[in-house]
mmCIF file of C-alpha atoms in Angstrom:
data_model
loop_
_atom_site.group_PDB
_atom_site.id
_atom_site.type_symbol
_atom_site.label_atom_id
_atom_site.label_comp_id
_atom_site.label_asym_id
_atom_site.label_seq_id
_atom_site.Cartn_x
_atom_site.Cartn_y
_atom_site.Cartn_z
ATOM 1 C CA MET A 20 -42.408 31.698 -32.162
ATOM 2 C CA THR A 21 -42.308 28.096 -33.323
ATOM 3 C CA GLY A 22 -39.263 28.869 -35.512
ATOM 4 C CA ALA A 23 -37.443 30.403 -32.522
ATOM 5 C CA ARG A 24 -38.082 27.274 -30.439
ATOM 6 C CA LEU A 25 -36.829 24.969 -33.202
ATOM 7 C CA GLY A 26 -33.679 27.101 -33.568
ATOM 8 C CA ARG A 27 -32.909 26.636 -29.869
ATOM 9 C CA LEU A 28 -33.650 22.913 -29.799
ATOM 10 C CA PRO A 29 -30.292 21.722 -31.208
ATOM 11 C CA ARG A 30 -28.470 24.052 -28.828
ATOM 12 C CA LEU A 31 -30.488 22.773 -25.835
ATOM 13 C CA LEU A 32 -29.873 19.163 -26.853
ATOM 14 C CA TRP A 33 -26.158 19.824 -27.185
ATOM 15 C CA LEU A 34 -26.009 21.566 -23.780
ATOM 16 C CA SER A 35 -28.059 18.780 -22.169
ATOM 17 C CA ALA A 36 -25.775 16.117 -23.626
ATOM 18 C CA LEU A 37 -22.686 18.035 -22.487
ATOM 19 C CA ALA A 38 -24.113 18.467 -18.968
ATOM 20 C CA PHE A 39 -24.913 14.734 -18.808
ATOM 21 C CA VAL A 40 -21.388 13.757 -19.833
ATOM 22 C CA LEU A 41 -19.747 16.214 -17.433
ATOM 23 C CA LEU A 42 -21.926 15.217 -14.510
ATOM 24 C CA SER A 43 -21.528 11.499 -15.193
ATOM 25 C CA ALA A 44 -17.765 11.488 -15.789
ATOM 26 C CA PRO A 45 -16.642 11.602 -12.109
ATOM 27 C CA TRP A 46 -18.727 8.518 -11.345
ATOM 28 C CA ILE A 47 -17.479 6.354 -14.218
ATOM 29 C CA PRO A 48 -14.109 5.424 -12.587
ATOM 30 C CA VAL A 49 -15.803 4.580 -9.286
ATOM 31 C CA VAL A 50 -18.131 2.113 -10.986
ATOM 32 C CA ALA A 51 -15.303 0.680 -13.081
ATOM 33 C CA ASP A 52 -12.929 0.323 -10.107
ATOM 34 C CA ASP A 53 -15.507 -1.606 -8.083
ATOM 35 C CA GLY A 54 -15.407 -4.318 -10.721
ATOM 36 C CA VAL A 55 -11.613 -4.587 -10.962
ATOM 37 C CA ALA A 56 -10.924 -4.980 -7.242
ATOM 38 C CA ASP A 57 -11.337 -8.726 -7.802
ATOM 39 C CA SER A 58 -9.182 -8.810 -10.934
ATOM 40 C CA PRO A 59 -5.883 -10.718 -11.077
ATOM 41 C CA ALA A 60 -4.057 -7.421 -11.641
ATOM 42 C CA ALA A 61 -5.486 -5.972 -8.422
ATOM 43 C CA ALA A 62 -4.344 -9.038 -6.467
ATOM 44 C CA GLY A 63 -0.796 -8.713 -7.835
ATOM 45 C CA ILE A 64 0.525 -7.265 -4.575
ATOM 46 C CA VAL A 65 -0.891 -10.043 -2.395
ATOM 47 C CA GLY A 66 1.862 -12.100 -0.791
ATOM 48 C CA ASP A 67 5.072 -11.814 1.193
ATOM 49 C CA TRP A 68 7.589 -9.041 0.466
ATOM 50 C CA LEU A 69 11.144 -8.650 1.749
ATOM 51 C CA VAL A 70 11.856 -4.983 2.485
ATOM 52 C CA ASP A 71 14.838 -3.249 0.899
ATOM 53 C CA SER A 72 16.921 -3.423 4.098
ATOM 54 C CA ARG A 73 16.299 -7.211 4.151
ATOM 55 C CA ASP A 74 15.422 -7.217 7.838
ATOM 56 C CA ALA A 75 11.648 -7.739 7.611
ATOM 57 C CA VAL A 76 8.988 -9.474 5.529
ATOM 58 C CA ILE A 77 5.648 -7.710 5.047
ATOM 59 C CA HIS A 78 2.596 -9.804 4.206
ATOM 60 C CA ILE A 79 0.062 -7.954 2.020
ATOM 61 C CA GLU A 80 -3.507 -9.228 1.850
ATOM 62 C CA ARG A 81 -6.919 -8.071 0.775
ATOM 63 C CA VAL A 82 -9.161 -7.021 3.647
ATOM 64 C CA GLY A 83 -12.652 -6.050 2.493
ATOM 65 C CA ASP A 84 -12.274 -3.593 -0.390
ATOM 66 C CA GLU A 85 -8.682 -2.599 0.385
ATOM 67 C CA TYR A 86 -5.198 -4.072 0.658
ATOM 68 C CA GLN A 87 -3.338 -4.092 3.965
ATOM 69 C CA GLY A 88 0.040 -5.324 5.138
ATOM 70 C CA TYR A 89 1.558 -6.474 8.404
ATOM 71 C CA ILE A 90 5.021 -7.477 9.609
ATOM 72 C CA ARG A 91 5.190 -11.238 9.169
ATOM 73 C CA TRP A 92 8.857 -11.677 10.098
ATOM 74 C CA GLN A 93 11.723 -9.508 11.266
ATOM 75 C CA LEU A 94 15.400 -10.309 11.578
ATOM 76 C CA HIS A 95 15.659 -8.816 15.049
ATOM 77 C CA ASP A 96 12.486 -9.769 16.886
ATOM 78 C CA ARG A 97 14.178 -9.437 20.274
ATOM 79 C CA TYR A 98 16.175 -6.565 21.687
ATOM 80 C CA GLY A 99 19.932 -7.086 21.969
ATOM 81 C CA PRO A 100 22.535 -5.957 24.507
ATOM 82 C CA GLU A 101 23.018 -2.729 22.507
ATOM 83 C CA ASP A 102 19.475 -1.756 23.547
ATOM 84 C CA GLY A 103 20.413 -1.811 27.241
ATOM 85 C CA PRO A 104 20.017 -4.316 30.059
ATOM 86 C CA ALA A 105 16.353 -3.423 30.642
ATOM 87 C CA LEU A 106 15.390 -4.475 27.081
ATOM 88 C CA ASP A 107 18.014 -7.158 26.309
ATOM 89 C CA GLY A 108 16.277 -10.400 25.262
ATOM 90 C CA LYS A 109 12.746 -8.948 25.317
ATOM 91 C CA ILE A 110 10.424 -8.973 22.294
ATOM 92 C CA VAL A 111 10.786 -5.863 20.096
ATOM 93 C CA THR A 112 7.778 -3.591 20.561
ATOM 94 C CA ASP A 113 6.334 -0.505 18.913
ATOM 95 C CA ARG A 114 8.058 1.770 21.428
ATOM 96 C CA ASN A 115 7.880 4.875 19.177
ATOM 97 C CA ASN A 116 4.101 4.735 18.743
ATOM 98 C CA PRO A 117 2.551 8.169 19.419
ATOM 99 C CA ASN A 118 -0.131 6.409 21.492
ATOM 100 C CA PRO A 119 1.505 5.357 24.783
ATOM 101 C CA ALA A 120 -1.059 2.559 25.211
ATOM 102 C CA LEU A 121 0.229 0.888 22.000
ATOM 103 C CA ARG A 122 3.955 1.076 22.740
ATOM 104 C CA GLY A 123 3.992 -2.402 24.288
ATOM 105 C CA GLN A 124 2.583 -4.228 21.254
ATOM 106 C CA PRO A 125 5.055 -6.526 19.441
ATOM 107 C CA LEU A 126 6.269 -5.356 16.035
ATOM 108 C CA THR A 127 5.834 -8.835 14.529
ATOM 109 C CA GLY A 128 2.186 -8.923 13.474
ATOM 110 C CA LEU A 129 1.865 -5.122 13.472
ATOM 111 C CA ARG A 130 -0.374 -3.847 10.652
ATOM 112 C CA LEU A 131 1.577 -1.049 8.986
ATOM 113 C CA LEU A 132 -0.081 -0.747 5.549
ATOM 114 C CA THR A 133 -3.747 0.171 5.237
ATOM 115 C CA GLY A 134 -6.205 1.688 2.790
ATOM 116 C CA LEU A 135 -4.596 0.659 -0.514
ATOM 117 C CA ARG A 136 -7.082 0.441 -3.393
ATOM 118 C CA TYR A 137 -6.302 -0.650 -6.929
ATOM 119 C CA ASP A 138 -6.437 2.029 -9.639
ATOM 120 C CA ALA A 139 -6.805 0.040 -12.878
ATOM 121 C CA ARG A 140 -6.341 3.058 -15.136
ATOM 122 C CA ASN A 141 -2.917 3.831 -13.689
ATOM 123 C CA ASN A 142 -2.015 0.254 -12.715
ATOM 124 C CA LYS A 143 -1.162 1.122 -9.093
ATOM 125 C CA TRP A 144 -2.612 0.961 -5.599
ATOM 126 C CA THR A 145 -3.403 4.371 -4.139
ATOM 127 C CA GLY A 146 -4.981 6.009 -1.093
ATOM 128 C CA GLY A 147 -2.910 4.010 1.362
ATOM 129 C CA ARG A 148 -1.236 4.815 4.646
ATOM 130 C CA VAL A 149 2.084 3.377 5.826
ATOM 131 C CA TYR A 150 3.238 3.414 9.450
ATOM 132 C CA ASN A 151 6.962 3.810 10.177
ATOM 133 C CA SER A 152 7.710 2.114 13.491
ATOM 134 C CA ASP A 153 11.181 3.692 13.570
ATOM 135 C CA ASN A 154 9.735 7.155 14.186
ATOM 136 C CA GLY A 155 6.075 6.466 15.036
ATOM 137 C CA LYS A 156 4.779 8.479 12.068
ATOM 138 C CA THR A 157 2.198 7.536 9.462
ATOM 139 C CA TYR A 158 2.525 8.651 5.843
ATOM 140 C CA ASN A 159 0.404 8.534 2.706
ATOM 141 C CA CYS A 160 1.522 5.854 0.299
ATOM 142 C CA LEU A 161 0.998 4.309 -3.104
ATOM 143 C CA VAL A 162 2.300 1.057 -4.531
ATOM 144 C CA ARG A 163 3.122 -0.119 -8.035
ATOM 145 C CA LEU A 164 4.548 -3.377 -9.315
ATOM 146 C CA LEU A 165 7.839 -2.988 -11.174
ATOM 147 C CA SER A 166 7.592 -6.680 -12.110
ATOM 148 C CA PRO A 167 5.606 -9.625 -10.703
ATOM 149 C CA ASP A 168 8.291 -10.049 -8.011
ATOM 150 C CA ARG A 169 9.292 -6.428 -7.335
ATOM 151 C CA LEU A 170 7.115 -3.829 -5.670
ATOM 152 C CA GLN A 171 7.782 -0.110 -5.270
ATOM 153 C CA LEU A 172 6.226 1.641 -2.280
ATOM 154 C CA ARG A 173 6.228 5.444 -2.229
ATOM 155 C CA GLY A 174 5.650 7.095 1.138
ATOM 156 C CA TYR A 175 4.877 10.791 1.168
ATOM 157 C CA ILE A 176 3.448 13.764 3.014
ATOM 158 C CA GLY A 177 0.646 15.656 1.273
ATOM 159 C CA ILE A 178 1.362 15.003 -2.396
ATOM 160 C CA SER A 179 3.466 12.173 -3.801
ATOM 161 C CA LEU A 180 6.039 14.671 -5.077
ATOM 162 C CA PHE A 181 7.250 15.064 -1.477
ATOM 163 C CA GLY A 182 8.285 11.544 -0.550
ATOM 164 C CA GLY A 183 10.591 8.626 -1.056
ATOM 165 C CA ASN A 184 10.580 5.180 -2.643
ATOM 166 C CA THR A 185 11.577 1.762 -1.427
ATOM 167 C CA VAL A 186 11.617 -1.469 -3.430
ATOM 168 C CA TRP A 187 10.521 -4.790 -1.958
ATOM 169 C CA SER A 188 11.147 -8.273 -3.373
ATOM 170 C CA ARG A 189 8.624 -11.110 -3.362
ATOM 171 C CA VAL A 190 9.570 -14.087 -1.191
ATOM 172 C CA THR A 191 8.071 -17.413 -0.170
ATOM 173 C CA MET A 192 8.098 -18.069 3.558
ATOM 174 C CA THR A 193 9.632 -21.441 4.562
ATOM 175 C CA THR A 194 11.098 -23.082 7.611
ATOM 176 C CA PRO A 195 14.552 -21.619 8.229
ATOM 177 C CA GLY A 196 17.117 -23.020 5.802
ATOM 178 C CA ARG A 197 20.896 -23.338 5.981
ATOM 179 C CA ASN A 198 21.285 -19.573 6.037
ATOM 180 C CA GLY A 199 18.823 -19.311 8.943
ATOM 181 C CA LEU A 200 16.391 -17.163 6.967
ATOM 182 C CA PRO A 201 12.721 -18.198 6.804
ATOM 183 C CA TYR A 202 12.182 -17.196 3.182
ATOM 184 C CA VAL A 203 13.207 -17.969 -0.385
ATOM 185 C CA MET A 204 13.548 -15.239 -2.994
ATOM 186 C CA GLN A 205 11.097 -15.539 -5.900
ATOM 187 C CA ALA A 206 13.358 -13.969 -8.516
ATOM 188 C CA SER A 207 16.559 -12.072 -8.940
ATOM 189 C CA ASP A 208 16.223 -8.802 -7.071
ATOM 190 C CA LYS A 209 18.046 -6.759 -9.695
#
């Protein structure tokens, strides 16, 4: 009987060690990610970003344990004559919002990026949501830096395979210059 127990001991130790590793593995990234949220790499997306269409600047900042972004500037912050006499000259609002109570809020200052968390292993920010004021829909999103001054945002439905990319360029906000724009490009946007 003692020999049978000793023969099983290495097998039990091996199974116990395997169970420990398997049960601990899902928690290792969570513990590691908590420590890197304050890292310089995680803060790489903080700042002002000119969208691909060049008609808005999104400011991304850290809020608690996530990164969020809001519209800091937009080229057309007032409706024009093409929008009809009832809107002409008025501040542009979130008129496509699915919540009727929010349709009167100005687009400038609107928080449209939420929930982004830095994934150090994959060097990207995941788990985010991006609101599209053009159609009033919210999509999943992830962000990665292509360079210190170029950011790629991927919006998608369900899984990231079903989505699209846009590239934003880092800018510094200033008082309007000779071209009338309130920003300066940080680097070539090529």
